[in-house]
Amino acid sequence: MGLGINTKWVRILRLFRISKILISRQGGKLINGFTGVILSITVGIISIKVLILIFERESWFPVFDNISLILGLVSFSLAMLLGTKLSIVNNRLHSLEQTVAKVGVALRLLLINTDKHTEKLTNWIYDFQNVIKNPTDEKVLQMEHKTDELFKAFCPPGAPLDSNLLNFSRDVEFILSTATTEVSPAYEKFLKEVTIVFTVVVLVAVPGITGLVASLVLSYIFFGMFYLIEDMDHPLDYKEGSLITVNLKPIDDLVENIRL
């Protein structure tokens, strides 16, 4: 425009087109799910850092001293938050897998040792398998009612309570009640805010090539951990792109044997 203004930063904005393409192509096999998210974030962060590198040459751009102290405090806080969430979701995942295995054994023994209500039990198993794969609050509530009806069929009102049925019902209730559980929204919100703050600090305060490399590492490690742990927070989500899920082999094998 003849104003003598450096327009290199405008051309750098073209890098954001790559991120846009990645987002629009996440349905493809190469960059779908977790990989697509991380690639999009990486391209976006690197694009912003390249813009900042151009502005760093200007006299008005601030220079930060002793930035290592700030980076240490924020990175330590972020690591603690991520570690705490990882511990919670990891314990939940293992507890679910152990309980699913116990329910699978109980169902197999019920099918072997009883000739009563076989059709009702079989239908319950099919419904249970369907619910615990990608559960919703509505489906969980319906399954709880079906479990109560199944319990009444095997243990009518007034009859002595069977301890094995009680344990079976308790395990099923644990799976159903945990199926849609997530980490506290307040905790999740604060974790996101700390992640954003750390990203801004690295982008703005760490200069030169060091800042560029730090931004690349940040986008891959911290955001990778963030989304990986977020995926673990939904252990019964079996949609395309899910990475870490509960092993439902005991229930799946049981259903396969029934159909055979």
PDB file of C-alpha atoms in Angstrom:
ATOM      1  CA  MET A   1       0.000   0.000   0.000  1.00  0.00           C
ATOM      2  CA  GLY A   2       3.066   2.221  -0.072  1.00  0.00           C
ATOM      3  CA  LEU A   3       3.042   2.831   3.695  1.00  0.00           C
ATOM      4  CA  GLY A   4       6.480   1.305   4.281  1.00  0.00           C
ATOM      5  CA  ILE A   5       5.077  -1.361   6.607  1.00  0.00           C
ATOM      6  CA  ASN A   6       6.638  -4.832   6.775  1.00  0.00           C
ATOM      7  CA  THR A   7       4.025  -7.207   5.383  1.00  0.00           C
ATOM      8  CA  LYS A   8       5.887 -10.479   5.893  1.00  0.00           C
ATOM      9  CA  TRP A   9       3.571 -11.351   8.763  1.00  0.00           C
ATOM     10  CA  VAL A  10       0.597 -11.222   6.390  1.00  0.00           C
ATOM     11  CA  ARG A  11       2.202 -13.881   4.188  1.00  0.00           C
ATOM     12  CA  ILE A  12       2.957 -16.004   7.240  1.00  0.00           C
ATOM     13  CA  LEU A  13      -0.801 -16.184   7.842  1.00  0.00           C
ATOM     14  CA  ARG A  14      -0.945 -18.581   4.895  1.00  0.00           C
ATOM     15  CA  LEU A  15       0.456 -21.225   7.245  1.00  0.00           C
ATOM     16  CA  PHE A  16      -2.921 -21.295   8.960  1.00  0.00           C
ATOM     17  CA  ARG A  17      -4.382 -22.709   5.748  1.00  0.00           C
ATOM     18  CA  ILE A  18      -2.511 -25.942   6.479  1.00  0.00           C
ATOM     19  CA  SER A  19      -4.248 -26.213   9.826  1.00  0.00           C
ATOM     20  CA  LYS A  20      -7.589 -25.542   8.161  1.00  0.00           C
ATOM     21  CA  ILE A  21      -6.932 -28.309   5.629  1.00  0.00           C
ATOM     22  CA  LEU A  22      -5.972 -30.736   8.401  1.00  0.00           C
ATOM     23  CA  ILE A  23      -9.168 -30.004  10.314  1.00  0.00           C
ATOM     24  CA  SER A  24     -11.323 -30.432   7.217  1.00  0.00           C
ATOM     25  CA  ARG A  25      -9.574 -33.720   6.337  1.00  0.00           C
ATOM     26  CA  GLN A  26      -9.859 -35.380   9.742  1.00  0.00           C
ATOM     27  CA  GLY A  27     -12.248 -37.899   8.301  1.00  0.00           C
ATOM     28  CA  GLY A  28      -9.407 -39.410   6.276  1.00  0.00           C
ATOM     29  CA  LYS A  29      -7.435 -42.428   7.427  1.00  0.00           C
ATOM     30  CA  LEU A  30      -4.095 -40.638   7.659  1.00  0.00           C
ATOM     31  CA  ILE A  31      -4.899 -37.784  10.007  1.00  0.00           C
ATOM     32  CA  ASN A  32      -8.125 -38.708  11.715  1.00  0.00           C
ATOM     33  CA  GLY A  33      -8.774 -38.635  15.457  1.00  0.00           C
ATOM     34  CA  PHE A  34      -5.892 -37.957  17.817  1.00  0.00           C
ATOM     35  CA  THR A  35      -3.293 -37.505  15.055  1.00  0.00           C
ATOM     36  CA  GLY A  36      -5.420 -34.924  13.260  1.00  0.00           C
ATOM     37  CA  VAL A  37      -5.971 -32.924  16.451  1.00  0.00           C
ATOM     38  CA  ILE A  38      -2.269 -32.843  17.359  1.00  0.00           C
ATOM     39  CA  LEU A  39      -1.196 -31.939  13.806  1.00  0.00           C
ATOM     40  CA  SER A  40      -3.733 -29.119  13.674  1.00  0.00           C
ATOM     41  CA  ILE A  41      -2.601 -27.735  17.039  1.00  0.00           C
ATOM     42  CA  THR A  42       1.084 -28.048  16.096  1.00  0.00           C
ATOM     43  CA  VAL A  43       0.638 -26.176  12.818  1.00  0.00           C
ATOM     44  CA  GLY A  44      -1.395 -23.480  14.561  1.00  0.00           C
ATOM     45  CA  ILE A  45       1.143 -22.948  17.362  1.00  0.00           C
ATOM     46  CA  ILE A  46       4.135 -22.938  15.017  1.00  0.00           C
ATOM     47  CA  SER A  47       2.361 -20.433  12.756  1.00  0.00           C
ATOM     48  CA  ILE A  48       1.767 -18.100  15.682  1.00  0.00           C
ATOM     49  CA  LYS A  49       5.385 -18.464  16.816  1.00  0.00           C
ATOM     50  CA  VAL A  50       6.677 -17.595  13.337  1.00  0.00           C
ATOM     51  CA  LEU A  51       4.581 -14.417  13.448  1.00  0.00           C
ATOM     52  CA  ILE A  52       6.019 -13.576  16.854  1.00  0.00           C
ATOM     53  CA  LEU A  53       9.559 -14.154  15.540  1.00  0.00           C
ATOM     54  CA  ILE A  54       8.976 -11.388  13.001  1.00  0.00           C
ATOM     55  CA  PHE A  55       7.650  -9.025  15.671  1.00  0.00           C
ATOM     56  CA  GLU A  56      10.605  -9.801  17.960  1.00  0.00           C
ATOM     57  CA  ARG A  57      12.820  -7.713  15.661  1.00  0.00           C
ATOM     58  CA  GLU A  58      10.816  -4.586  16.418  1.00  0.00           C
ATOM     59  CA  SER A  59      12.048  -2.213  19.112  1.00  0.00           C
ATOM     60  CA  TRP A  60       8.680  -2.108  20.856  1.00  0.00           C
ATOM     61  CA  PHE A  61       8.558  -5.879  21.461  1.00  0.00           C
ATOM     62  CA  PRO A  62       9.126  -6.602  25.179  1.00  0.00           C
ATOM     63  CA  VAL A  63      12.169  -8.558  26.366  1.00  0.00           C
ATOM     64  CA  PHE A  64      11.683 -10.879  29.335  1.00  0.00           C
ATOM     65  CA  ASP A  65      14.434 -11.577  31.857  1.00  0.00           C
ATOM     66  CA  ASN A  66      14.626 -14.586  34.200  1.00  0.00           C
ATOM     67  CA  ILE A  67      11.853 -16.286  32.262  1.00  0.00           C
ATOM     68  CA  SER A  68      13.086 -19.699  33.424  1.00  0.00           C
ATOM     69  CA  LEU A  69      11.514 -19.118  36.859  1.00  0.00           C
ATOM     70  CA  ILE A  70       8.081 -18.419  35.370  1.00  0.00           C
ATOM     71  CA  LEU A  71       8.349 -21.364  32.976  1.00  0.00           C
ATOM     72  CA  GLY A  72       9.364 -23.645  35.832  1.00  0.00           C
ATOM     73  CA  LEU A  73       6.409 -22.632  38.003  1.00  0.00           C
ATOM     74  CA  VAL A  74       3.809 -22.935  35.253  1.00  0.00           C
ATOM     75  CA  SER A  75       5.197 -26.185  33.821  1.00  0.00           C
ATOM     76  CA  PHE A  76       5.325 -27.721  37.314  1.00  0.00           C
ATOM     77  CA  SER A  77       1.693 -26.739  37.937  1.00  0.00           C
ATOM     78  CA  LEU A  78       0.635 -28.133  34.573  1.00  0.00           C
ATOM     79  CA  ALA A  79       2.529 -31.383  35.155  1.00  0.00           C
ATOM     80  CA  MET A  80       0.886 -31.797  38.576  1.00  0.00           C
ATOM     81  CA  LEU A  81      -2.594 -31.210  37.147  1.00  0.00           C
ATOM     82  CA  LEU A  82      -2.049 -33.621  34.255  1.00  0.00           C
ATOM     83  CA  GLY A  83      -0.529 -36.232  36.574  1.00  0.00           C
ATOM     84  CA  THR A  84      -3.455 -36.031  38.991  1.00  0.00           C
ATOM     85  CA  LYS A  85      -6.011 -36.424  36.218  1.00  0.00           C
ATOM     86  CA  LEU A  86      -4.015 -39.291  34.703  1.00  0.00           C
ATOM     87  CA  SER A  87      -3.999 -41.100  38.053  1.00  0.00           C
ATOM     88  CA  ILE A  88      -7.780 -40.696  38.427  1.00  0.00           C
ATOM     89  CA  VAL A  89      -8.723 -41.860  34.940  1.00  0.00           C
ATOM     90  CA  ASN A  90      -6.167 -44.687  34.962  1.00  0.00           C
ATOM     91  CA  ASN A  91      -7.530 -46.094  38.242  1.00  0.00           C
ATOM     92  CA  ARG A  92     -11.062 -45.840  36.864  1.00  0.00           C
ATOM     93  CA  LEU A  93     -10.080 -47.679  33.680  1.00  0.00           C
ATOM     94  CA  HIS A  94      -8.455 -50.559  35.587  1.00  0.00           C
ATOM     95  CA  SER A  95     -11.396 -50.794  38.001  1.00  0.00           C
ATOM     96  CA  LEU A  96     -13.806 -51.001  35.083  1.00  0.00           C
ATOM     97  CA  GLU A  97     -11.787 -53.737  33.380  1.00  0.00           C
ATOM     98  CA  GLN A  98     -11.666 -55.820  36.573  1.00  0.00           C
ATOM     99  CA  THR A  99     -15.396 -55.404  37.159  1.00  0.00           C
ATOM    100  CA  VAL A 100     -16.251 -56.250  33.545  1.00  0.00           C
ATOM    101  CA  ALA A 101     -14.259 -59.467  33.918  1.00  0.00           C
ATOM    102  CA  LYS A 102     -16.170 -60.384  37.111  1.00  0.00           C
ATOM    103  CA  VAL A 103     -19.517 -59.664  35.463  1.00  0.00           C
ATOM    104  CA  GLY A 104     -18.508 -61.779  32.465  1.00  0.00           C
ATOM    105  CA  VAL A 105     -17.684 -64.751  34.738  1.00  0.00           C
ATOM    106  CA  ALA A 106     -20.935 -64.341  36.675  1.00  0.00           C
ATOM    107  CA  LEU A 107     -23.004 -64.251  33.482  1.00  0.00           C
ATOM    108  CA  ARG A 108     -21.272 -67.335  32.092  1.00  0.00           C
ATOM    109  CA  LEU A 109     -21.993 -69.276  35.302  1.00  0.00           C
ATOM    110  CA  LEU A 110     -25.600 -68.118  35.299  1.00  0.00           C
ATOM    111  CA  LEU A 111     -26.054 -69.384  31.754  1.00  0.00           C
ATOM    112  CA  ILE A 112     -24.466 -72.750  32.637  1.00  0.00           C
ATOM    113  CA  ASN A 113     -26.148 -73.414  35.984  1.00  0.00           C
ATOM    114  CA  THR A 114     -29.710 -72.270  35.376  1.00  0.00           C
ATOM    115  CA  ASP A 115     -32.436 -73.175  32.958  1.00  0.00           C
ATOM    116  CA  LYS A 116     -34.810 -70.480  34.245  1.00  0.00           C
ATOM    117  CA  HIS A 117     -35.354 -67.206  32.439  1.00  0.00           C
ATOM    118  CA  THR A 118     -32.675 -68.072  29.874  1.00  0.00           C
ATOM    119  CA  GLU A 119     -34.246 -65.913  27.181  1.00  0.00           C
ATOM    120  CA  LYS A 120     -34.588 -62.956  29.558  1.00  0.00           C
ATOM    121  CA  LEU A 121     -30.960 -63.328  30.655  1.00  0.00           C
ATOM    122  CA  THR A 122     -29.767 -63.555  27.054  1.00  0.00           C
ATOM    123  CA  ASN A 123     -31.662 -60.413  26.063  1.00  0.00           C
ATOM    124  CA  TRP A 124     -30.208 -58.635  29.107  1.00  0.00           C
ATOM    125  CA  ILE A 125     -26.662 -59.573  28.018  1.00  0.00           C
ATOM    126  CA  TYR A 126     -27.266 -58.177  24.526  1.00  0.00           C
ATOM    127  CA  ASP A 127     -28.649 -54.944  25.967  1.00  0.00           C
ATOM    128  CA  PHE A 128     -25.795 -54.666  28.461  1.00  0.00           C
ATOM    129  CA  GLN A 129     -23.174 -55.020  25.744  1.00  0.00           C
ATOM    130  CA  ASN A 130     -24.931 -52.352  23.675  1.00  0.00           C
ATOM    131  CA  VAL A 131     -25.149 -49.908  26.592  1.00  0.00           C
ATOM    132  CA  ILE A 132     -21.562 -50.102  27.819  1.00  0.00           C
ATOM    133  CA  LYS A 133     -20.285 -49.329  24.329  1.00  0.00           C
ATOM    134  CA  ASN A 134     -20.746 -45.556  23.935  1.00  0.00           C
ATOM    135  CA  PRO A 135     -23.131 -45.146  26.895  1.00  0.00           C
ATOM    136  CA  THR A 136     -25.471 -42.222  27.476  1.00  0.00           C
ATOM    137  CA  ASP A 137     -27.311 -41.183  30.640  1.00  0.00           C
ATOM    138  CA  GLU A 138     -30.635 -42.264  29.136  1.00  0.00           C
ATOM    139  CA  LYS A 139     -29.356 -45.695  28.056  1.00  0.00           C
ATOM    140  CA  VAL A 140     -27.729 -46.245  31.474  1.00  0.00           C
ATOM    141  CA  LEU A 141     -30.981 -45.400  33.278  1.00  0.00           C
ATOM    142  CA  GLN A 142     -32.936 -47.849  31.109  1.00  0.00           C
ATOM    143  CA  MET A 143     -30.330 -50.553  31.715  1.00  0.00           C
ATOM    144  CA  GLU A 144     -30.597 -50.071  35.478  1.00  0.00           C
ATOM    145  CA  HIS A 145     -34.347 -50.768  35.270  1.00  0.00           C
ATOM    146  CA  LYS A 146     -33.710 -53.882  33.179  1.00  0.00           C
ATOM    147  CA  THR A 147     -31.153 -55.076  35.744  1.00  0.00           C
ATOM    148  CA  ASP A 148     -33.727 -54.665  38.535  1.00  0.00           C
ATOM    149  CA  GLU A 149     -36.219 -56.753  36.534  1.00  0.00           C
ATOM    150  CA  LEU A 150     -33.596 -59.436  35.943  1.00  0.00           C
ATOM    151  CA  PHE A 151     -32.784 -59.554  39.669  1.00  0.00           C
ATOM    152  CA  LYS A 152     -36.477 -59.946  40.518  1.00  0.00           C
ATOM    153  CA  ALA A 153     -36.760 -62.819  38.062  1.00  0.00           C
ATOM    154  CA  PHE A 154     -33.936 -64.775  39.698  1.00  0.00           C
ATOM    155  CA  CYS A 155     -34.745 -63.676  43.235  1.00  0.00           C
ATOM    156  CA  PRO A 156     -38.502 -63.010  43.631  1.00  0.00           C
ATOM    157  CA  PRO A 157     -39.723 -60.717  46.438  1.00  0.00           C
ATOM    158  CA  GLY A 158     -39.788 -62.562  49.760  1.00  0.00           C
ATOM    159  CA  ALA A 159     -37.235 -65.183  48.689  1.00  0.00           C
ATOM    160  CA  PRO A 160     -33.854 -65.397  50.479  1.00  0.00           C
ATOM    161  CA  LEU A 161     -31.300 -63.081  48.929  1.00  0.00           C
ATOM    162  CA  ASP A 162     -28.546 -64.839  47.025  1.00  0.00           C
ATOM    163  CA  SER A 163     -25.120 -63.372  47.881  1.00  0.00           C
ATOM    164  CA  ASN A 164     -23.830 -64.152  44.382  1.00  0.00           C
ATOM    165  CA  LEU A 165     -26.703 -62.240  42.798  1.00  0.00           C
ATOM    166  CA  LEU A 166     -26.076 -59.361  45.184  1.00  0.00           C
ATOM    167  CA  ASN A 167     -22.418 -59.198  44.160  1.00  0.00           C
ATOM    168  CA  PHE A 168     -23.396 -59.469  40.507  1.00  0.00           C
ATOM    169  CA  SER A 169     -25.884 -56.589  40.830  1.00  0.00           C
ATOM    170  CA  ARG A 170     -23.321 -54.492  42.682  1.00  0.00           C
ATOM    171  CA  ASP A 171     -20.719 -54.999  39.950  1.00  0.00           C
ATOM    172  CA  VAL A 172     -23.214 -54.176  37.201  1.00  0.00           C
ATOM    173  CA  GLU A 173     -24.280 -51.031  39.045  1.00  0.00           C
ATOM    174  CA  PHE A 174     -20.634 -49.972  39.394  1.00  0.00           C
ATOM    175  CA  ILE A 175     -20.090 -50.295  35.633  1.00  0.00           C
ATOM    176  CA  LEU A 176     -23.293 -48.424  34.794  1.00  0.00           C
ATOM    177  CA  SER A 177     -22.726 -45.642  37.315  1.00  0.00           C
ATOM    178  CA  THR A 178     -19.131 -45.163  36.146  1.00  0.00           C
ATOM    179  CA  ALA A 179     -19.947 -45.406  32.435  1.00  0.00           C
ATOM    180  CA  THR A 180     -20.644 -41.695  31.962  1.00  0.00           C
ATOM    181  CA  THR A 181     -18.489 -40.346  34.809  1.00  0.00           C
ATOM    182  CA  GLU A 182     -15.892 -37.685  34.001  1.00  0.00           C
ATOM    183  CA  VAL A 183     -13.373 -35.609  35.930  1.00  0.00           C
ATOM    184  CA  SER A 184     -14.907 -32.583  37.653  1.00  0.00           C
ATOM    185  CA  PRO A 185     -15.766 -29.801  35.141  1.00  0.00           C
ATOM    186  CA  ALA A 186     -14.150 -27.214  37.440  1.00  0.00           C
ATOM    187  CA  TYR A 187     -10.894 -29.197  37.470  1.00  0.00           C
ATOM    188  CA  GLU A 188     -11.068 -29.634  33.694  1.00  0.00           C
ATOM    189  CA  LYS A 189     -11.648 -25.896  33.196  1.00  0.00           C
ATOM    190  CA  PHE A 190      -8.669 -24.953  35.376  1.00  0.00           C
ATOM    191  CA  LEU A 191      -6.447 -27.475  33.576  1.00  0.00           C
ATOM    192  CA  LYS A 192      -7.335 -25.926  30.218  1.00  0.00           C
ATOM    193  CA  GLU A 193      -6.637 -22.427  31.546  1.00  0.00           C
ATOM    194  CA  VAL A 194      -3.194 -23.427  32.857  1.00  0.00           C
ATOM    195  CA  THR A 195      -2.388 -25.112  29.521  1.00  0.00           C
ATOM    196  CA  ILE A 196      -3.331 -21.954  27.624  1.00  0.00           C
ATOM    197  CA  VAL A 197      -1.305 -19.743  29.999  1.00  0.00           C
ATOM    198  CA  PHE A 198       1.761 -21.962  29.596  1.00  0.00           C
ATOM    199  CA  THR A 199       1.385 -21.880  25.809  1.00  0.00           C
ATOM    200  CA  VAL A 200       1.161 -18.072  25.754  1.00  0.00           C
ATOM    201  CA  VAL A 201       4.209 -17.733  28.029  1.00  0.00           C
ATOM    202  CA  VAL A 202       6.321 -20.002  25.816  1.00  0.00           C
ATOM    203  CA  LEU A 203       5.198 -18.314  22.592  1.00  0.00           C
ATOM    204  CA  VAL A 204       5.763 -14.743  23.757  1.00  0.00           C
ATOM    205  CA  ALA A 205       8.549 -14.934  26.324  1.00  0.00           C
ATOM    206  CA  VAL A 206      10.989 -17.480  24.834  1.00  0.00           C
ATOM    207  CA  PRO A 207      12.778 -15.760  21.925  1.00  0.00           C
ATOM    208  CA  GLY A 208      14.366 -16.931  18.695  1.00  0.00           C
ATOM    209  CA  ILE A 209      14.916 -20.476  17.520  1.00  0.00           C
ATOM    210  CA  THR A 210      14.801 -21.690  21.128  1.00  0.00           C
ATOM    211  CA  GLY A 211      11.235 -20.449  21.362  1.00  0.00           C
ATOM    212  CA  LEU A 212      10.347 -22.106  18.059  1.00  0.00           C
ATOM    213  CA  VAL A 213      11.691 -25.472  19.213  1.00  0.00           C
ATOM    214  CA  ALA A 214      10.028 -25.051  22.610  1.00  0.00           C
ATOM    215  CA  SER A 215       6.713 -24.335  20.873  1.00  0.00           C
ATOM    216  CA  LEU A 216       7.047 -27.485  18.788  1.00  0.00           C
ATOM    217  CA  VAL A 217       7.825 -29.597  21.856  1.00  0.00           C
ATOM    218  CA  LEU A 218       4.987 -27.928  23.761  1.00  0.00           C
ATOM    219  CA  SER A 219       2.415 -28.639  21.079  1.00  0.00           C
ATOM    220  CA  TYR A 220       3.435 -32.293  20.799  1.00  0.00           C
ATOM    221  CA  ILE A 221       4.074 -33.243  24.433  1.00  0.00           C
ATOM    222  CA  PHE A 222       1.733 -31.161  26.566  1.00  0.00           C
ATOM    223  CA  PHE A 223      -1.188 -30.978  24.160  1.00  0.00           C
ATOM    224  CA  GLY A 224      -0.610 -34.620  23.235  1.00  0.00           C
ATOM    225  CA  MET A 225      -0.782 -35.573  26.911  1.00  0.00           C
ATOM    226  CA  PHE A 226      -3.812 -33.345  27.411  1.00  0.00           C
ATOM    227  CA  TYR A 227      -5.851 -34.991  24.646  1.00  0.00           C
ATOM    228  CA  LEU A 228      -4.571 -38.494  25.435  1.00  0.00           C
ATOM    229  CA  ILE A 229      -5.687 -38.196  29.058  1.00  0.00           C
ATOM    230  CA  GLU A 230      -8.945 -36.639  27.872  1.00  0.00           C
ATOM    231  CA  ASP A 231      -9.472 -39.737  25.714  1.00  0.00           C
ATOM    232  CA  MET A 232      -8.796 -41.945  28.755  1.00  0.00           C
ATOM    233  CA  ASP A 233     -11.474 -39.982  30.627  1.00  0.00           C
ATOM    234  CA  HIS A 234     -14.018 -41.673  28.306  1.00  0.00           C
ATOM    235  CA  PRO A 235     -12.975 -45.345  28.674  1.00  0.00           C
ATOM    236  CA  LEU A 236     -16.244 -46.703  27.259  1.00  0.00           C
ATOM    237  CA  ASP A 237     -16.213 -44.547  24.146  1.00  0.00           C
ATOM    238  CA  TYR A 238     -15.707 -46.910  21.217  1.00  0.00           C
ATOM    239  CA  LYS A 239     -16.300 -44.398  18.440  1.00  0.00           C
ATOM    240  CA  GLU A 240     -13.813 -44.042  15.594  1.00  0.00           C
ATOM    241  CA  GLY A 241     -10.717 -42.219  16.787  1.00  0.00           C
ATOM    242  CA  SER A 242     -10.871 -43.421  20.404  1.00  0.00           C
ATOM    243  CA  LEU A 243      -7.436 -44.575  21.549  1.00  0.00           C
ATOM    244  CA  ILE A 244      -7.716 -46.032  25.048  1.00  0.00           C
ATOM    245  CA  THR A 245     -10.801 -48.038  26.027  1.00  0.00           C
ATOM    246  CA  VAL A 246     -11.844 -50.701  28.503  1.00  0.00           C
ATOM    247  CA  ASN A 247     -11.235 -54.286  27.418  1.00  0.00           C
ATOM    248  CA  LEU A 248     -14.725 -55.742  26.934  1.00  0.00           C
ATOM    249  CA  LYS A 249     -13.478 -59.120  25.690  1.00  0.00           C
ATOM    250  CA  PRO A 250     -15.232 -61.121  28.488  1.00  0.00           C
ATOM    251  CA  ILE A 251     -18.625 -59.707  27.463  1.00  0.00           C
ATOM    252  CA  ASP A 252     -17.916 -59.811  23.725  1.00  0.00           C
ATOM    253  CA  ASP A 253     -16.789 -63.470  23.920  1.00  0.00           C
ATOM    254  CA  LEU A 254     -19.903 -64.352  25.903  1.00  0.00           C
ATOM    255  CA  VAL A 255     -22.175 -62.741  23.325  1.00  0.00           C
ATOM    256  CA  GLU A 256     -20.320 -64.501  20.514  1.00  0.00           C
ATOM    257  CA  ASN A 257     -20.733 -67.886  22.230  1.00  0.00           C
ATOM    258  CA  ILE A 258     -24.463 -67.262  22.726  1.00  0.00           C
ATOM    259  CA  ARG A 259     -24.935 -66.478  19.049  1.00  0.00           C
ATOM    260  CA  LEU A 260     -23.040 -69.619  18.066  1.00  0.00           C
TER     261      LEU A 260
END
